[in-house]
PDB file of C-alpha atoms in Angstrom:
ATOM      1  CA  MET A   1      60.350 143.436 163.332  1.00 51.00           C
ATOM      2  CA  GLU A   2      63.490 145.293 162.832  1.00 58.00           C
ATOM      3  CA  PRO A   3      65.974 144.242 160.178  1.00 68.00           C
ATOM      4  CA  ALA A   4      69.045 142.179 161.220  1.00 77.00           C
ATOM      5  CA  PRO A   5      72.220 144.454 161.469  1.00 83.00           C
ATOM      6  CA  TYR A   6      74.722 144.157 158.588  1.00 85.00           C
ATOM      7  CA  ILE A   7      77.633 141.791 159.042  1.00 90.00           C
ATOM      8  CA  ALA A   8      80.499 142.106 156.502  1.00 88.00           C
ATOM      9  CA  ARG A   9      81.324 138.737 155.130  1.00 91.00           C
ATOM     10  CA  PRO A  10      84.484 138.150 152.682  1.00 89.00           C
ATOM     11  CA  PRO A  11      83.246 138.344 148.996  1.00 90.00           C
ATOM     12  CA  LYS A  12      83.570 135.045 146.970  1.00 90.00           C
ATOM     13  CA  ARG A  13      85.478 136.796 143.857  1.00 92.00           C
ATOM     14  CA  ALA A  14      89.319 136.751 144.236  1.00 93.00           C
ATOM     15  CA  ASP A  15      89.580 140.727 143.668  1.00 89.00           C
ATOM     16  CA  GLY A  16      86.775 141.504 145.927  1.00 92.00           C
ATOM     17  CA  ARG A  17      88.460 139.274 148.641  1.00 95.00           C
ATOM     18  CA  ARG A  18      91.803 141.240 148.152  1.00 96.00           C
ATOM     19  CA  ASN A  19      90.160 144.499 148.809  1.00 97.00           C
ATOM     20  CA  TYR A  20      88.163 143.246 151.888  1.00 97.00           C
ATOM     21  CA  ASP A  21      91.379 141.832 153.134  1.00 97.00           C
ATOM     22  CA  ALA A  22      93.322 144.905 152.428  1.00 97.00           C
ATOM     23  CA  ILE A  23      90.723 147.367 154.165  1.00 98.00           C
ATOM     24  CA  LEU A  24      90.672 145.345 156.949  1.00 97.00           C
ATOM     25  CA  THR A  25      94.615 145.249 157.448  1.00 97.00           C
ATOM     26  CA  ALA A  26      94.575 148.987 157.112  1.00 98.00           C
ATOM     27  CA  ALA A  27      91.786 149.471 159.273  1.00 97.00           C
ATOM     28  CA  ARG A  28      92.876 147.363 162.132  1.00 97.00           C
ATOM     29  CA  ALA A  29      96.231 149.266 161.874  1.00 97.00           C
ATOM     30  CA  ALA A  30      94.565 152.785 162.015  1.00 97.00           C
ATOM     31  CA  PHE A  31      92.417 151.650 164.812  1.00 96.00           C
ATOM     32  CA  ASP A  32      95.355 150.791 166.806  1.00 93.00           C
ATOM     33  CA  ALA A  33      97.174 153.894 166.031  1.00 93.00           C
ATOM     34  CA  HIS A  34      94.206 156.658 166.277  1.00 94.00           C
ATOM     35  CA  GLY A  35      91.289 154.579 167.991  1.00 93.00           C
ATOM     36  CA  SER A  36      87.830 153.836 166.622  1.00 93.00           C
ATOM     37  CA  GLY A  37      87.418 157.447 165.346  1.00 94.00           C
ATOM     38  CA  ALA A  38      90.149 156.677 162.589  1.00 96.00           C
ATOM     39  CA  SER A  39      89.669 158.318 159.436  1.00 97.00           C
ATOM     40  CA  LEU A  40      87.803 156.037 156.891  1.00 97.00           C
ATOM     41  CA  GLU A  41      89.406 157.970 153.937  1.00 97.00           C
ATOM     42  CA  GLU A  42      92.791 157.330 155.254  1.00 98.00           C
ATOM     43  CA  ILE A  43      92.052 153.524 155.591  1.00 98.00           C
ATOM     44  CA  ALA A  44      90.678 153.453 152.034  1.00 98.00           C
ATOM     45  CA  ALA A  45      93.847 155.241 150.860  1.00 98.00           C
ATOM     46  CA  GLU A  46      96.295 152.835 153.018  1.00 98.00           C
ATOM     47  CA  ALA A  47      94.199 149.858 151.299  1.00 97.00           C
ATOM     48  CA  GLN A  48      94.549 151.304 147.979  1.00 97.00           C
ATOM     49  CA  VAL A  49      90.959 151.238 147.298  1.00 97.00           C
ATOM     50  CA  ALA A  50      88.653 153.995 146.670  1.00 97.00           C
ATOM     51  CA  ILE A  51      86.175 155.008 149.426  1.00 97.00           C
ATOM     52  CA  GLY A  52      83.471 153.855 147.543  1.00 97.00           C
ATOM     53  CA  THR A  53      84.843 150.303 147.641  1.00 97.00           C
ATOM     54  CA  LEU A  54      85.443 150.491 151.237  1.00 97.00           C
ATOM     55  CA  TYR A  55      82.004 151.640 151.830  1.00 97.00           C
ATOM     56  CA  ARG A  56      80.615 148.651 149.480  1.00 96.00           C
ATOM     57  CA  HIS A  57      82.080 146.194 151.746  1.00 96.00           C
ATOM     58  CA  PHE A  58      81.627 148.115 155.036  1.00 96.00           C
ATOM     59  CA  PRO A  59      78.628 150.436 154.829  1.00 95.00           C
ATOM     60  CA  THR A  60      78.927 151.740 158.239  1.00 93.00           C
ATOM     61  CA  ARG A  61      81.739 152.401 160.681  1.00 94.00           C
ATOM     62  CA  ALA A  62      80.332 149.709 163.001  1.00 93.00           C
ATOM     63  CA  ALA A  63      80.344 147.025 160.232  1.00 94.00           C
ATOM     64  CA  LEU A  64      84.057 147.620 159.617  1.00 96.00           C
ATOM     65  CA  VAL A  65      84.705 147.825 163.586  1.00 95.00           C
ATOM     66  CA  GLU A  66      82.849 144.439 164.034  1.00 95.00           C
ATOM     67  CA  ALA A  67      84.749 142.857 161.092  1.00 96.00           C
ATOM     68  CA  ALA A  68      88.215 144.079 162.558  1.00 95.00           C
ATOM     69  CA  THR A  69      87.341 142.710 166.082  1.00 94.00           C
ATOM     70  CA  ARG A  70      85.598 139.592 165.152  1.00 94.00           C
ATOM     71  CA  ASP A  71      88.455 137.181 165.501  1.00 94.00           C
ATOM     72  CA  GLY A  72      89.263 138.650 169.159  1.00 93.00           C
ATOM     73  CA  LEU A  73      85.549 137.943 170.044  1.00 94.00           C
ATOM     74  CA  ASP A  74      85.346 134.507 168.767  1.00 96.00           C
ATOM     75  CA  ALA A  75      88.528 133.678 170.530  1.00 96.00           C
ATOM     76  CA  LEU A  76      86.838 134.734 173.915  1.00 96.00           C
ATOM     77  CA  ILE A  77      83.608 132.867 173.160  1.00 96.00           C
ATOM     78  CA  ALA A  78      85.723 129.823 172.187  1.00 97.00           C
ATOM     79  CA  GLU A  79      87.965 130.200 175.165  1.00 97.00           C
ATOM     80  CA  ALA A  80      84.982 130.380 177.676  1.00 97.00           C
ATOM     81  CA  ALA A  81      83.538 127.064 176.126  1.00 97.00           C
ATOM     82  CA  GLU A  82      87.075 125.592 176.491  1.00 97.00           C
ATOM     83  CA  LEU A  83      87.132 126.729 180.066  1.00 97.00           C
ATOM     84  CA  SER A  84      84.090 125.366 181.065  1.00 95.00           C
ATOM     85  CA  GLY A  85      84.108 122.364 183.571  1.00 91.00           C
ATOM     86  CA  HIS A  86      87.463 123.406 184.399  1.00 94.00           C
ATOM     87  CA  ALA A  87      88.644 121.626 187.778  1.00 95.00           C
ATOM     88  CA  ASP A  88      89.408 124.999 189.257  1.00 95.00           C
ATOM     89  CA  PRO A  89      86.287 127.358 188.475  1.00 95.00           C
ATOM     90  CA  LEU A  90      87.955 130.415 189.681  1.00 95.00           C
ATOM     91  CA  ALA A  91      91.043 129.950 187.952  1.00 94.00           C
ATOM     92  CA  ALA A  92      88.745 129.513 185.058  1.00 96.00           C
ATOM     93  CA  LEU A  93      86.934 132.701 185.455  1.00 96.00           C
ATOM     94  CA  THR A  94      90.353 134.555 186.330  1.00 94.00           C
ATOM     95  CA  ARG A  95      91.922 133.559 183.031  1.00 95.00           C
ATOM     96  CA  TRP A  96      88.865 134.367 181.093  1.00 97.00           C
ATOM     97  CA  THR A  97      88.595 137.743 182.366  1.00 95.00           C
ATOM     98  CA  ARG A  98      92.214 138.756 181.861  1.00 93.00           C
ATOM     99  CA  SER A  99      91.615 137.698 177.997  1.00 95.00           C
ATOM    100  CA  ALA A 100      88.294 139.626 177.854  1.00 95.00           C
ATOM    101  CA  VAL A 101      90.015 142.797 179.399  1.00 92.00           C
ATOM    102  CA  ARG A 102      92.987 142.680 176.866  1.00 90.00           C
ATOM    103  CA  HIS A 103      90.647 142.000 173.885  1.00 92.00           C
ATOM    104  CA  ILE A 104      87.877 144.797 174.856  1.00 91.00           C
ATOM    105  CA  SER A 105      90.701 147.228 175.201  1.00 89.00           C
ATOM    106  CA  THR A 106      92.512 146.514 172.068  1.00 88.00           C
ATOM    107  CA  PHE A 107      92.278 150.182 170.919  1.00 90.00           C
ATOM    108  CA  ARG A 108      90.656 153.431 172.242  1.00 90.00           C
ATOM    109  CA  GLY A 109      86.827 153.431 171.751  1.00 92.00           C
ATOM    110  CA  LEU A 110      86.397 149.751 171.637  1.00 92.00           C
ATOM    111  CA  VAL A 111      85.163 149.532 175.312  1.00 92.00           C
ATOM    112  CA  GLY A 112      82.595 151.891 174.471  1.00 91.00           C
ATOM    113  CA  ILE A 113      81.424 150.280 171.386  1.00 92.00           C
ATOM    114  CA  LEU A 114      81.505 146.985 172.701  1.00 91.00           C
ATOM    115  CA  SER A 115      79.453 147.972 175.885  1.00 90.00           C
ATOM    116  CA  GLU A 116      76.777 149.501 173.647  1.00 90.00           C
ATOM    117  CA  ALA A 117      76.761 146.461 171.335  1.00 90.00           C
ATOM    118  CA  MET A 118      76.190 144.093 174.423  1.00 89.00           C
ATOM    119  CA  TYR A 119      72.903 145.627 174.801  1.00 88.00           C
ATOM    120  CA  ASP A 120      71.667 146.829 171.526  1.00 90.00           C
ATOM    121  CA  GLU A 121      70.637 144.213 169.213  1.00 90.00           C
ATOM    122  CA  GLY A 122      70.665 146.649 166.191  1.00 90.00           C
ATOM    123  CA  THR A 123      74.629 146.578 166.486  1.00 92.00           C
ATOM    124  CA  PRO A 124      76.714 144.435 164.184  1.00 92.00           C
ATOM    125  CA  SER A 125      78.744 143.246 167.160  1.00 93.00           C
ATOM    126  CA  HIS A 126      75.578 142.349 169.349  1.00 93.00           C
ATOM    127  CA  ALA A 127      75.361 138.632 168.672  1.00 93.00           C
ATOM    128  CA  ALA A 128      79.006 138.099 169.525  1.00 94.00           C
ATOM    129  CA  CYS A 129      78.947 140.231 172.558  1.00 94.00           C
ATOM    130  CA  ALA A 130      75.741 138.325 173.635  1.00 94.00           C
ATOM    131  CA  ALA A 131      77.527 134.889 173.154  1.00 95.00           C
ATOM    132  CA  MET A 132      80.769 136.315 175.120  1.00 95.00           C
ATOM    133  CA  HIS A 133      78.383 137.400 177.784  1.00 95.00           C
ATOM    134  CA  GLN A 134      76.659 134.072 177.979  1.00 96.00           C
ATOM    135  CA  GLY A 135      80.100 132.087 178.263  1.00 96.00           C
ATOM    136  CA  ALA A 136      81.464 134.383 180.779  1.00 96.00           C
ATOM    137  CA  ALA A 137      77.891 133.918 182.889  1.00 97.00           C
ATOM    138  CA  GLU A 138      78.659 130.144 182.907  1.00 97.00           C
ATOM    139  CA  LEU A 139      82.049 130.540 184.081  1.00 97.00           C
ATOM    140  CA  LEU A 140      80.672 132.809 186.785  1.00 97.00           C
ATOM    141  CA  THR A 141      77.996 130.575 187.966  1.00 97.00           C
ATOM    142  CA  ALA A 142      80.354 127.732 188.201  1.00 96.00           C
ATOM    143  CA  ALA A 143      82.592 129.683 190.337  1.00 96.00           C
ATOM    144  CA  GLN A 144      79.776 130.973 192.570  1.00 95.00           C
ATOM    145  CA  GLU A 145      78.268 127.307 192.752  1.00 95.00           C
ATOM    146  CA  ALA A 146      81.920 126.000 194.042  1.00 94.00           C
ATOM    147  CA  GLY A 147      81.795 128.815 196.877  1.00 94.00           C
ATOM    148  CA  ARG A 148      84.749 130.601 195.180  1.00 94.00           C
ATOM    149  CA  VAL A 149      82.848 134.038 194.161  1.00 95.00           C
ATOM    150  CA  ARG A 150      80.426 135.808 196.168  1.00 93.00           C
ATOM    151  CA  PRO A 151      77.043 134.511 195.105  1.00 93.00           C
ATOM    152  CA  ASP A 152      75.338 137.957 194.736  1.00 93.00           C
ATOM    153  CA  LEU A 153      77.550 138.954 191.816  1.00 94.00           C
ATOM    154  CA  THR A 154      75.584 139.219 188.719  1.00 96.00           C
ATOM    155  CA  PRO A 155      76.897 138.564 185.137  1.00 95.00           C
ATOM    156  CA  ASP A 156      75.916 142.233 184.218  1.00 94.00           C
ATOM    157  CA  GLU A 157      78.089 143.377 187.286  1.00 95.00           C
ATOM    158  CA  LEU A 158      80.874 141.439 186.038  1.00 94.00           C
ATOM    159  CA  PHE A 159      80.892 142.882 182.867  1.00 93.00           C
ATOM    160  CA  ASP A 160      80.448 146.293 184.415  1.00 92.00           C
ATOM    161  CA  LEU A 161      83.843 145.383 186.190  1.00 92.00           C
ATOM    162  CA  LEU A 162      85.656 144.202 183.082  1.00 92.00           C
ATOM    163  CA  THR A 163      84.365 147.375 181.350  1.00 91.00           C
ATOM    164  CA  ALA A 164      85.987 149.501 184.069  1.00 91.00           C
ATOM    165  CA  ALA A 165      89.215 147.754 183.960  1.00 91.00           C
ATOM    166  CA  ALA A 166      89.283 147.724 180.195  1.00 90.00           C
ATOM    167  CA  TRP A 167      88.660 151.574 180.147  1.00 90.00           C
ATOM    168  CA  ILE A 168      91.565 152.088 182.366  1.00 89.00           C
ATOM    169  CA  ARG A 169      93.779 149.782 180.255  1.00 86.00           C
ATOM    170  CA  GLU A 170      92.542 151.507 177.131  1.00 84.00           C
ATOM    171  CA  HIS A 171      93.295 155.393 178.599  1.00 81.00           C
ATOM    172  CA  ALA A 172      96.429 154.896 180.725  1.00 77.00           C
ATOM    173  CA  THR A 173      98.767 154.692 177.873  1.00 70.00           C
ATOM    174  CA  SER A 174     101.780 155.664 180.356  1.00 71.00           C
ATOM    175  CA  ARG A 175     100.853 153.157 182.758  1.00 77.00           C
ATOM    176  CA  PRO A 176     100.160 149.787 180.855  1.00 69.00           C
ATOM    177  CA  GLU A 177     100.113 147.821 184.179  1.00 75.00           C
ATOM    178  CA  ALA A 178      97.213 149.972 185.372  1.00 76.00           C
ATOM    179  CA  GLY A 179      94.351 147.771 183.833  1.00 75.00           C
ATOM    180  CA  PRO A 180      95.523 144.470 185.025  1.00 79.00           C
ATOM    181  CA  ARG A 181      96.235 145.877 188.410  1.00 84.00           C
ATOM    182  CA  VAL A 182      92.621 147.062 188.532  1.00 86.00           C
ATOM    183  CA  LEU A 183      91.411 144.025 187.572  1.00 86.00           C
ATOM    184  CA  GLU A 184      93.693 141.953 189.922  1.00 87.00           C
ATOM    185  CA  LEU A 185      91.865 143.793 192.786  1.00 88.00           C
ATOM    186  CA  MET A 186      88.542 143.608 191.434  1.00 88.00           C
ATOM    187  CA  LEU A 187      89.009 139.940 191.094  1.00 88.00           C
ATOM    188  CA  GLU A 188      90.100 139.788 194.881  1.00 88.00           C
ATOM    189  CA  GLY A 189      87.008 141.759 195.931  1.00 88.00           C
ATOM    190  CA  ILE A 190      84.635 139.427 194.329  1.00 89.00           C
ATOM    191  CA  THR A 191      86.025 136.311 196.002  1.00 86.00           C
ATOM    192  CA  ALA A 192      86.884 137.730 199.550  1.00 50.00           C
ATOM    193  CA  GLY A 193      83.981 140.122 199.883  1.00 50.00           C
ATOM    194  CA  PRO A 194      81.453 139.703 202.895  1.00 45.00           C
ATOM    195  CA  ALA A 195      79.147 137.678 200.798  1.00 41.00           C
ATOM    196  CA  ALA A 196      81.607 135.187 199.816  1.00 41.00           C
ATOM    197  CA  ARG A 197      81.120 131.511 200.986  1.00 41.00           C
ATOM    198  CA  PRO A 198      84.266 129.976 202.858  1.00 38.00           C
TER     199      PRO A 198
END
């Protein structure tokens, strides 16, 4: 059995927690500005810690990205649970997919990281991605059972569509409306396709 991936957690000691929080704050700003490949040395410098301190809290770039995006993934998981049982299953699925595309394209490179983590148990973000996938699958099933979404669409295919829309949003920086527009067209396609029930 392979060891579980390392998940960074806030230290209990006050000085360690200050360093941890400072690194995360600097990392989020750096990822927003430069994408997932942002310099770890510059992140450490911005956080006013030694690079060794950064690695002590976040031994890999993947661990740092996971910690920096954990709140957003947790929010998506919670939103899917909140929308479960919604009176209008299609509206629930649509609302969640819009939130998902916004989050998974937060910064350049995140789409690829989360796409890999979805299917790789060795990555720090895998458990959260799997939980997010399960919540979305349940929303999709509810919409299909209500006859609002074509029945042949699988959860994996739904995530392929979300990943495509998020990739466009992530890269079309001069056209911020591109990702949401593509998502709307995709949603129309899955509700009005030839396999859709009336």
